[in-house]
XYZ file of C-alpha atoms in Angstrom:
687
model
C 0.000 0.000 0.000
C 1.311 3.430 -0.953
C 2.163 5.929 1.760
C -0.061 8.311 -0.179
C -3.039 6.448 1.205
C -4.439 8.774 3.900
C -5.145 5.760 6.084
C -1.711 4.118 5.834
C -1.196 4.754 9.550
C -3.958 2.238 10.316
C -2.048 -0.549 8.593
C 1.178 -0.324 10.539
C 2.008 -3.434 12.618
C 1.735 -3.191 16.402
C 3.809 -5.250 18.815
C 1.768 -6.763 21.670
C 4.119 -8.538 24.053
C 5.505 -11.616 22.271
C 3.169 -11.311 19.261
C 2.616 -8.729 16.528
C -0.673 -7.534 15.071
C -0.351 -7.002 11.312
C -2.330 -3.737 11.503
C -4.256 -1.614 14.004
C -7.698 -3.222 13.580
C -8.701 -5.180 16.666
C -12.020 -6.990 17.035
C -12.521 -6.864 20.780
C -14.357 -9.686 22.564
C -18.081 -9.826 21.887
C -20.783 -12.444 22.300
C -22.434 -14.215 19.382
C -25.128 -16.405 20.945
C -23.121 -19.307 19.494
C -20.228 -20.015 21.857
C -19.674 -23.500 23.232
C -23.064 -24.759 21.984
C -22.407 -23.887 18.334
C -18.600 -23.793 17.993
C -18.526 -24.323 14.216
C -20.833 -21.380 13.668
C -18.844 -19.265 16.123
C -15.633 -20.115 14.272
C -17.363 -19.077 11.053
C -18.133 -15.639 12.495
C -14.577 -15.095 13.724
C -12.928 -16.511 10.602
C -14.790 -14.193 8.246
C -13.506 -11.187 10.224
C -9.944 -12.398 9.937
C -10.523 -12.758 6.203
C -11.840 -9.202 6.212
C -8.567 -7.778 7.464
C -8.895 -7.592 11.263
C -5.443 -8.135 12.728
C -6.790 -9.456 16.025
C -10.023 -11.396 16.374
C -11.293 -12.210 19.853
C -13.928 -14.621 21.051
C -16.494 -13.879 23.762
C -16.294 -14.106 27.532
C -15.091 -17.642 28.183
C -16.093 -19.330 31.430
C -13.171 -20.828 33.329
C -15.090 -22.968 35.858
C -18.565 -24.343 36.726
C -18.891 -21.629 39.409
C -19.025 -19.187 36.483
C -21.787 -20.905 34.524
C -23.770 -18.484 32.358
C -26.355 -21.003 31.138
C -28.691 -20.713 29.312
C -26.538 -18.169 27.458
C -24.004 -19.948 25.210
C -20.782 -18.059 25.779
C -17.292 -19.515 25.505
C -16.260 -22.281 27.884
C -12.916 -23.664 29.091
C -13.901 -25.635 32.168
C -11.532 -28.467 31.320
C -9.516 -30.008 28.490
C -12.618 -31.303 26.721
C -13.458 -27.725 25.737
C -10.169 -27.234 23.890
C -11.150 -28.775 20.525
C -14.195 -26.527 20.126
C -12.128 -23.449 20.901
C -9.418 -24.544 18.494
C -11.984 -24.367 15.693
C -12.086 -20.628 16.318
C -8.328 -20.070 16.583
C -7.685 -22.172 13.470
C -10.270 -20.167 11.516
C -8.598 -16.914 12.578
C -5.060 -18.125 11.911
C -6.034 -19.329 8.451
C -6.265 -15.693 7.387
C -3.144 -14.431 9.165
C -4.788 -12.832 12.189
C -4.090 -13.240 15.901
C -6.667 -15.091 17.997
C -7.595 -13.664 21.398
C -9.516 -15.442 24.141
C -11.285 -13.586 26.939
C -11.198 -15.628 30.124
C -13.735 -14.768 32.788
C -15.116 -15.679 36.139
C -18.398 -13.836 36.370
C -18.802 -13.808 40.137
C -22.360 -13.025 41.203
C -23.323 -12.311 37.579
C -23.278 -16.090 36.948
C -26.159 -17.851 38.705
C -24.955 -21.339 37.699
C -28.248 -22.705 36.410
C -26.614 -25.724 34.769
C -23.842 -26.530 37.227
C -25.799 -25.599 40.395
C -22.447 -24.647 41.892
C -22.255 -22.049 44.668
C -22.151 -18.435 43.508
C -18.990 -16.570 44.459
C -18.483 -12.862 45.172
C -16.101 -10.575 47.071
C -18.691 -10.166 49.852
C -22.030 -11.626 50.893
C -24.649 -10.394 48.412
C -27.557 -11.363 46.227
C -27.062 -12.672 42.720
C -26.842 -10.001 40.045
C -29.829 -11.379 38.137
C -33.334 -11.424 39.588
C -33.086 -14.955 40.938
C -33.722 -16.232 44.469
C -30.044 -16.969 44.989
C -27.251 -15.369 46.964
C -23.507 -15.329 46.499
C -21.136 -16.249 49.291
C -18.142 -14.160 50.232
C -14.959 -15.808 49.004
C -12.476 -16.844 51.661
C -8.739 -17.119 51.095
C -9.070 -20.709 49.907
C -11.663 -19.643 47.325
C -9.342 -16.912 46.074
C -6.433 -19.340 45.754
C -8.714 -21.739 43.892
C -9.926 -18.959 41.576
C -6.343 -18.084 40.702
C -5.645 -21.747 39.942
C -8.766 -22.036 37.757
C -7.749 -18.947 35.819
C -4.168 -20.139 35.383
C -5.326 -23.578 34.212
C -7.747 -21.974 31.762
C -4.948 -19.782 30.409
C -2.853 -22.901 29.779
C -5.803 -24.538 28.028
C -6.298 -21.382 25.947
C -2.659 -21.536 24.900
C -3.088 -25.198 23.993
C -6.158 -24.219 21.944
C -3.994 -21.866 19.882
C -4.624 -18.490 21.483
C -2.139 -15.701 20.769
C -3.622 -13.200 23.247
C -5.223 -14.178 26.547
C -7.408 -11.770 28.467
C -7.854 -10.995 32.111
C -11.320 -9.439 32.200
C -12.454 -6.705 34.595
C -15.358 -4.973 32.920
C -19.039 -4.549 32.101
C -19.969 -5.174 35.781
C -19.834 -8.855 34.820
C -16.498 -10.138 36.101
C -15.190 -10.934 39.540
C -11.907 -9.104 38.940
C -13.918 -5.907 38.531
C -16.269 -6.763 41.400
C -13.314 -6.854 43.786
C -12.393 -3.303 42.678
C -15.774 -1.750 43.479
C -16.439 -0.594 47.065
C -20.182 -1.244 46.854
C -19.446 -4.900 46.082
C -16.282 -5.347 48.119
C -16.770 -4.675 51.828
C -13.903 -6.899 52.929
C -11.504 -5.906 55.695
C -8.594 -8.174 54.715
C -5.811 -7.563 52.187
C -8.350 -7.842 49.318
C -10.577 -5.044 50.625
C -10.476 -1.493 51.847
C -7.902 0.551 49.956
C -7.876 0.686 46.175
C -4.525 -1.098 46.123
C -6.084 -3.949 48.088
C -9.183 -4.052 45.884
C -6.993 -4.261 42.780
C -4.901 -7.066 44.311
C -6.887 -9.895 42.687
C -6.618 -8.344 39.217
C -2.874 -7.930 39.739
C -2.510 -11.556 40.799
C -4.514 -12.819 37.830
C -2.332 -10.793 35.467
C 0.860 -12.043 37.107
C -0.364 -15.643 37.108
C -1.355 -15.469 33.451
C 1.941 -13.931 32.399
C 3.886 -16.578 34.336
C 1.834 -19.399 32.810
C 1.676 -18.370 29.145
C 3.567 -15.113 28.706
C 6.454 -16.727 26.881
C 4.397 -17.060 23.697
C 1.028 -15.423 24.439
C 0.316 -11.764 25.062
C -1.637 -10.933 28.213
C -4.414 -8.386 27.725
C -6.335 -6.572 30.441
C -9.888 -5.510 29.639
C -10.761 -2.826 32.136
C -13.877 -0.723 32.643
C -12.315 2.599 33.463
C -15.557 4.417 34.286
C -18.882 3.071 35.569
C -20.704 6.138 34.248
C -22.282 6.584 37.682
C -20.606 9.858 38.566
C -19.395 9.976 42.183
C -21.446 6.848 42.967
C -19.027 4.683 40.989
C -15.531 4.364 39.616
C -14.656 7.400 37.486
C -11.990 7.591 34.813
C -10.451 10.752 36.255
C -10.162 9.308 39.760
C -10.006 5.611 40.731
C -10.100 4.547 37.083
C -6.862 6.411 36.459
C -5.383 5.135 39.687
C -5.976 1.524 38.599
C -4.090 2.162 35.360
C -1.253 3.714 37.357
C -1.120 0.739 39.730
C -0.988 -1.835 36.931
C 0.583 0.363 34.231
C 2.991 -1.964 32.439
C 1.904 -5.297 33.886
C -0.350 -6.358 30.966
C 0.933 -6.438 27.390
C -2.207 -4.646 26.227
C -4.808 -2.358 27.767
C -8.330 -2.826 26.383
C -10.182 0.064 27.979
C -13.895 0.808 27.925
C -16.740 2.081 30.089
C -19.145 0.056 32.191
C -21.739 -1.467 32.240
C -22.657 -3.132 29.006
C -25.500 -0.673 28.394
C -22.970 2.177 28.436
C -20.237 0.407 26.476
C -22.758 -0.651 23.807
C -25.138 2.284 23.999
C -27.533 2.635 21.066
C -27.352 5.537 18.621
C -30.804 6.541 19.861
C -29.132 7.763 23.046
C -25.559 8.349 21.854
C -25.265 9.231 18.163
C -21.584 10.220 18.343
C -18.981 7.740 17.115
C -15.928 7.610 19.361
C -18.024 8.543 22.361
C -15.657 6.804 24.825
C -12.596 8.850 23.892
C -12.920 11.305 26.757
C -12.808 8.476 29.289
C -9.769 6.685 27.892
C -7.712 9.567 26.485
C -5.203 9.591 29.375
C -4.340 5.888 29.415
C -1.425 6.104 26.986
C 0.096 8.828 29.156
C 0.319 6.353 32.030
C 1.358 3.094 30.374
C 4.002 2.260 27.825
C 1.956 -0.674 26.554
C -0.393 -0.504 23.541
C -3.981 0.586 24.129
C -7.134 -0.445 22.302
C -10.391 1.471 22.661
C -13.904 1.279 21.264
C -16.854 3.590 20.703
C -18.779 2.369 17.626
C -15.915 3.438 15.371
C -16.844 3.424 11.674
C -15.094 6.515 10.254
C -11.497 5.936 9.084
C -10.789 9.656 9.500
C -11.752 9.434 13.173
C -9.630 6.307 13.547
C -6.547 8.023 12.150
C -7.196 11.038 14.353
C -7.386 8.842 17.465
C -4.032 7.233 16.690
C -2.329 10.530 15.846
C -3.634 12.178 19.010
C -2.203 9.353 21.094
C -5.564 8.131 22.355
C -5.137 4.541 21.131
C -2.700 2.318 19.316
C -5.326 -0.100 18.047
C -8.837 0.548 16.738
C -11.205 -1.618 18.716
C -14.594 -2.679 17.455
C -17.343 -5.125 18.219
C -20.532 -3.847 16.559
C -18.793 -2.211 13.548
C -16.997 -5.520 12.891
C -20.371 -7.268 12.908
C -21.942 -4.793 10.500
C -18.954 -5.062 8.163
C -16.377 -7.808 8.724
C -14.443 -6.429 5.733
C -14.180 -2.872 7.087
C -10.336 -2.956 7.297
C -9.976 -4.280 3.757
C -12.302 -1.610 2.393
C -10.323 1.117 4.124
C -7.026 -0.303 2.884
C -8.336 -0.442 -0.682
C -9.891 3.031 -0.537
C -13.447 1.714 -0.835
C -14.779 3.875 1.984
C -18.229 4.331 0.473
C -18.682 0.541 0.471
C -18.478 0.224 4.251
C -21.671 -1.046 5.874
C -21.744 1.305 8.824
C -23.137 0.043 12.118
C -26.455 1.729 12.893
C -26.244 1.108 16.650
C -29.614 -0.645 16.879
C -28.205 -3.406 19.143
C -30.038 -6.238 17.441
C -26.736 -8.106 17.768
C -26.853 -7.495 21.517
C -30.485 -8.594 21.676
C -29.521 -11.901 20.097
C -27.143 -12.645 22.943
C -29.674 -11.560 25.553
C -32.211 -13.900 23.964
C -29.708 -16.765 23.780
C -30.050 -17.053 20.000
C -27.480 -16.877 17.178
C -26.195 -13.412 16.343
C -27.782 -11.322 13.607
C -27.293 -7.821 12.236
C -29.622 -5.321 10.582
C -26.907 -4.122 8.213
C -25.230 -7.465 7.562
C -27.720 -10.294 6.926
C -24.896 -12.834 6.518
C -23.799 -12.425 10.144
C -24.238 -15.723 11.996
C -24.946 -17.596 8.760
C -21.349 -18.099 7.633
C -21.204 -21.756 8.684
C -24.880 -22.759 8.565
C -25.719 -21.365 5.133
C -22.230 -20.768 3.788
C -22.906 -17.053 3.310
C -20.079 -14.575 2.771
C -20.708 -10.839 3.260
C -18.827 -9.878 0.087
C -19.272 -12.906 -2.156
C -22.420 -14.245 -3.818
C -22.869 -16.785 -6.620
C -23.271 -15.555 -10.182
C -26.592 -15.596 -12.002
C -28.140 -18.751 -13.377
C -30.197 -19.259 -16.524
C -32.664 -16.442 -15.885
C -31.775 -12.907 -16.924
C -34.248 -10.395 -15.482
C -35.901 -9.808 -12.119
C -38.479 -7.288 -10.984
C -38.521 -6.167 -7.351
C -41.675 -4.311 -6.332
C -41.150 -2.208 -3.230
C -38.076 -0.211 -2.260
C -38.042 -0.761 1.499
C -35.330 -2.675 3.364
C -36.301 -6.069 1.917
C -36.684 -4.775 -1.636
C -33.442 -2.802 -1.555
C -31.460 -5.756 -0.211
C -33.018 -8.184 -2.686
C -32.406 -5.848 -5.640
C -28.813 -5.160 -4.584
C -27.913 -8.826 -4.219
C -29.653 -9.752 -7.470
C -27.634 -7.060 -9.220
C -24.438 -8.352 -7.651
C -25.253 -11.789 -9.009
C -25.476 -10.274 -12.486
C -29.210 -10.141 -13.200
C -30.887 -7.233 -14.961
C -32.832 -5.686 -12.100
C -35.858 -3.409 -12.193
C -36.815 -1.866 -8.854
C -40.203 -0.150 -8.633
C -41.284 1.892 -5.619
C -44.835 3.227 -5.295
C -43.961 6.292 -3.213
C -41.786 9.266 -4.047
C -38.715 7.936 -2.208
C -36.874 4.701 -1.629
C -36.344 3.273 1.843
C -39.842 2.313 2.933
C -40.161 2.023 6.688
C -36.434 2.746 7.140
C -36.759 6.148 5.489
C -39.795 7.013 7.568
C -38.610 5.663 10.902
C -35.203 7.324 10.574
C -36.985 10.685 10.879
C -38.167 9.836 14.381
C -36.258 11.143 17.416
C -32.937 9.348 17.875
C -33.240 7.018 14.882
C -31.430 9.009 12.202
C -28.551 6.490 12.044
C -31.024 3.871 10.859
C -31.013 5.649 7.527
C -27.643 3.980 6.916
C -29.564 0.812 6.005
C -31.082 2.675 3.070
C -28.047 4.798 2.211
C -25.663 1.847 1.872
C -27.954 -0.039 -0.487
C -28.952 2.953 -2.577
C -25.294 3.908 -2.992
C -24.566 0.439 -4.317
C -27.608 0.210 -6.591
C -27.199 3.618 -8.194
C -23.690 2.721 -9.380
C -24.712 -0.463 -11.200
C -25.397 -0.439 -14.916
C -27.684 -3.479 -14.653
C -30.189 -1.746 -12.347
C -33.177 0.416 -13.291
C -34.877 2.224 -10.418
C -38.241 3.967 -10.423
C -40.144 5.891 -7.764
C -43.803 6.951 -8.005
C -44.402 3.615 -9.718
C -47.339 1.798 -8.159
C -47.711 -1.241 -10.396
C -50.814 -3.359 -10.981
C -51.037 -6.816 -12.526
C -51.563 -5.483 -16.040
C -48.457 -3.283 -15.823
C -46.375 -6.146 -14.476
C -47.564 -8.339 -17.354
C -46.718 -5.568 -19.806
C -43.152 -5.382 -18.473
C -42.692 -8.986 -19.468
C -40.339 -9.848 -16.596
C -41.054 -13.373 -15.434
C -39.332 -13.255 -12.028
C -41.087 -10.990 -9.552
C -40.327 -10.352 -5.881
C -43.043 -8.465 -4.017
C -41.887 -6.325 -1.078
C -45.028 -4.253 -0.539
C -44.706 -4.186 3.237
C -47.457 -4.072 5.833
C -49.722 -1.491 7.458
C -50.726 -0.968 11.071
C -54.219 -1.902 12.239
C -56.730 0.765 13.282
C -59.059 -1.467 15.271
C -56.905 -1.888 18.384
C -56.628 -5.644 18.005
C -53.302 -7.039 19.168
C -51.844 -9.882 21.172
C -53.677 -8.766 24.327
C -57.010 -7.839 22.717
C -57.604 -10.781 20.390
C -60.340 -12.289 22.553
C -61.991 -8.991 23.383
C -61.609 -6.318 20.711
C -61.776 -2.741 22.016
C -65.151 -1.016 21.695
C -64.287 1.857 19.357
C -66.862 4.585 18.760
C -67.530 5.742 15.221
C -66.371 9.299 15.954
C -63.119 8.397 17.730
C -59.982 10.054 16.379
C -57.572 7.218 15.651
C -54.080 7.374 14.227
C -51.652 4.585 13.512
C -47.855 4.636 13.288
C -48.293 4.902 9.505
C -50.062 8.232 9.999
C -47.359 9.565 12.316
C -44.596 8.363 9.983
C -46.334 10.135 7.098
C -46.262 13.431 8.973
C -49.763 13.509 10.436
C -50.085 14.639 14.041
C -52.979 14.581 16.515
C -54.748 17.965 16.372
C -54.768 18.459 20.155
C -54.020 16.574 23.337
C -54.348 14.644 25.453
C -53.365 11.818 23.108
C -53.343 8.185 24.177
C -50.490 6.084 22.781
C -51.512 2.457 23.209
C -48.637 0.000 22.846
C -49.466 -3.660 22.335
C -46.386 -4.082 20.117
C -43.872 -3.619 22.962
C -40.826 -3.067 20.754
C -39.497 0.466 20.152
C -41.955 2.277 17.901
C -44.637 3.311 20.396
C -42.035 4.736 22.772
C -40.435 6.795 19.997
C -43.842 8.068 18.861
C -44.725 9.064 22.425
C -41.428 10.950 22.611
C -42.127 12.709 19.312
C -45.590 13.793 20.433
C -44.340 15.002 23.816
C -41.542 16.991 22.171
C -44.211 18.622 20.002
C -45.874 19.907 23.178
C -48.779 17.485 23.334
C -50.009 15.943 26.565
C -49.335 12.218 26.174
C -50.697 9.193 28.003
C -48.772 5.989 27.326
C -50.625 2.752 28.054
C -49.368 -0.789 27.636
C -50.563 -4.210 28.837
C -47.061 -5.108 30.060
C -45.130 -3.827 33.043
C -42.443 -1.836 31.185
C -42.436 0.747 28.416
C -41.079 -0.773 25.167
C -40.340 -3.999 27.040
C -38.503 -5.713 24.153
C -35.782 -3.079 24.372
C -34.524 -4.636 27.588
C -32.729 -6.866 25.099
C -31.161 -3.904 23.268
C -29.967 -2.414 26.595
C -32.005 0.792 26.282
C -35.341 0.148 28.014
C -34.354 2.033 31.157
C -33.319 5.034 29.096
C -36.548 5.004 27.082
C -38.745 4.937 30.164
C -36.636 7.585 31.913
C -36.872 9.870 28.876
C -40.656 9.594 28.735
C -40.871 10.313 32.454
C -38.641 13.370 32.023
C -40.879 14.558 29.175
C -43.925 14.375 31.441
C -45.578 11.427 29.706
C -48.280 9.826 31.865
C -47.287 6.149 31.846
C -49.964 3.516 32.534
C -48.448 0.030 32.608
C -50.454 -3.202 32.921
C -53.418 -1.566 31.180
C -55.286 -2.977 28.166
C -57.386 -0.851 25.850
C -61.064 -1.700 26.476
C -62.846 1.143 24.691
C -62.179 4.326 22.771
C -64.728 7.072 22.390
C -64.834 10.719 21.412
C -62.769 12.508 24.020
C -62.255 9.516 26.257
C -61.027 5.961 26.523
C -61.338 3.096 28.944
C -58.343 1.088 30.113
C -58.689 -2.307 31.796
C -56.286 -3.685 34.388
C -54.339 -6.496 32.747
C -54.770 -8.605 35.912
C -58.249 -7.870 37.275
C -60.074 -6.444 34.277
C -61.236 -3.420 36.287
C -61.765 -0.463 33.990
C -60.577 3.072 34.446
C -61.702 6.064 32.349
C -59.057 8.210 30.637
C -59.580 11.611 29.056
C -58.047 11.755 25.568
C -58.950 13.582 22.364
C -57.219 11.054 20.107
C -55.299 7.801 20.183
C -52.316 6.315 18.386
C -52.778 2.544 18.250
C -49.557 0.524 18.002
C -50.794 -3.051 17.965
C -50.379 -5.329 14.938
C -49.615 -5.067 11.253
C -51.504 -6.474 8.281
C -49.520 -7.683 5.286
C -49.975 -5.893 1.971
C -50.624 -8.894 -0.301
C -53.260 -7.580 -2.735
C -50.779 -7.088 -5.576
C -49.200 -10.482 -4.951
C -52.596 -12.168 -5.140
C -53.426 -10.355 -8.377
C -50.172 -11.579 -9.943
C -50.824 -15.272 -9.330
C -52.960 -15.760 -12.477
C -50.048 -14.541 -14.615
C -48.221 -17.834 -14.047
C -44.893 -16.072 -13.650
C -41.706 -18.117 -13.514
C -41.057 -16.762 -10.029
C -43.450 -14.958 -7.702
C -42.337 -14.486 -4.104
C -43.358 -12.340 -1.169
C -40.463 -10.934 0.863
C -39.975 -8.688 3.875
C -42.930 -7.423 5.899
C -45.270 -8.485 3.104
C -44.258 -12.077 3.866
C -43.999 -11.704 7.641
C -44.023 -8.406 9.551
C -41.083 -8.149 11.908
C -38.073 -6.001 12.681
C -35.993 -4.283 10.012
C -33.346 -6.970 10.526
C -35.926 -9.582 9.532
C -36.900 -7.693 6.380
C -33.282 -7.334 5.255
C -32.641 -11.030 5.914
C -35.747 -11.988 3.939
C -34.645 -9.966 0.916
C -31.138 -11.353 1.130
C -32.246 -14.970 1.400
C -34.608 -14.571 -1.563
C -31.728 -13.322 -3.705
C -29.387 -16.106 -2.565
C -31.967 -18.850 -3.175
C -33.174 -17.603 -6.557
C -32.695 -20.350 -9.167
C -31.492 -22.705 -6.465
C -33.239 -26.097 -6.214
C -35.924 -25.849 -3.532
C -34.785 -29.027 -1.825
C -31.287 -27.569 -1.412
C -32.596 -24.291 -0.027
C -34.890 -26.118 2.381
C -31.952 -28.085 3.788
C -30.547 -24.835 5.190
C -33.382 -24.660 7.710
C -32.309 -27.990 9.185
C -28.555 -27.542 9.406
C -27.418 -27.333 12.993
C -24.694 -28.564 15.307
C -25.645 -31.846 16.957
C -24.565 -32.728 20.495
C -22.183 -35.683 20.732
C -24.002 -38.536 22.494
C -20.962 -40.686 23.211
C -20.643 -41.763 26.842
C -18.608 -39.331 28.930
C -15.489 -40.917 30.357
């Protein structure tokens, strides 16, 4: 690569203890929902990143002992030697492409409730389990601490045997015992492991020293440290104890991986933190204190920002979890000057939700994520066209855009017709809501690709009917006409008893709000039986417009699904701050002119509510009229995709469009086999 490349600095090698990273791109540890249960799939995820140019590829938190059992969540596991072969799948996949493999060892303390092992829960002091379970952790005595050090050392040796180049000591995200010992609210000990900061850091120091002694001859020892709890004076702060920890341990690890805590702060959504590099203020001093390389994160997608961070002496290595998920080939694209081809992370945290749900990882921007092994998908490679030549995609939302783009990449002549005046569908509309502007990247990336291809014709204001489709003469049609929100209040909690809605009631749906319509006056009732994000954002929009808003939902939390995306507490706090009247555990019973009736979700008792209008966020109805009218044409291919096939999240629509393009002209029996491919548990007798 020529030195004239403005990003040449990012491709300089970096020495990390006894190993060398080929460039400055470092995929920090992140969960995949695959882990020890699906090791082939996990290796597929990590291997594709190494192929994409990441110099270091890490796995997820890796349990070192049955007292740190995170079941049912499938993280990494190194309890004993039997776990080595599965982990070697990952290191081999990374090494195949010339990258270093890092393994993050962890004992989770009271964050692990040991559902599978039923082992005692360990903590610095007597306390309840971190999760809402009727279990308590016991304070570790000196024997427990010696045992913990032995478990960690043994796991480090197993990690080395599995092929690791970098081995982590983990003290972050409020999830690891090394960090728990540092925090005064968790460590009330009066022995040499409690009291002063130096004492509270003692365990982390010992784990680092033990790991270096065990494997430091060939493996680098990394320290992942949460430098700020983002709790102000109620927690560790970067400028105070956070800095002091770095000073105490300065050159002991070979690498400092520094971030903020907890997970909801480290992986904050763009809805609440739109700025890339948002952790820089917290970690900027670290390189002044240590002579060892530093890696930092902060949803870094801009190569200009990356270069700036290195030149300013903030970091040596560009850390990423979510951006590496959205685009595993981000380093390669920067090296080759293909900046406009980067799939930028939108910060929606669907990847995070996958881990919280215990399911394989997925990504709104990158539909191949998690499907590398199971379906053989590659984010940058797709098979060439078959015998057919032309395809017509009707609908330019997320499913239609993805389908059209992948069809064009395969080499088909693609016609994309959108009924409205703009492409993007729900993405374009939802990205105009408060906090969701980054979601427009889903549309921008695909439109940028499509508009540069000579084999693509794109039309807006083109609502097609069956006769017009027949006139086009294209025999392969993919219908992405989306779905619309119901106006009758029927949803998962009102299916048996539909709300009694008066003829004169003023009703709006999310479609109305997204099209620019607003309630004429307040109070306005926002009824959420969807429980994802949309009702909460709409309530915020209405409150910001000065309307009096009542938010009612049959469940006990506002936007309850967003617990999985780590933002529910922020959503509810924002609505409270905006003065929204929140009514949880309330089902819509009736809606009249100027009033409504809410029923207790438990007792059925009704309570009148004064409201001039209502926004009903309940269920969606698929738009299938055009699809039905096309059936008599006996087209070669006619397929519903996206919300028209099954309403869901944007990630689901993108995946649907992508899968349709991949499976086009593929034998149905082969495509159907993909649904069944999975990793089967070995049933041989345990010795």
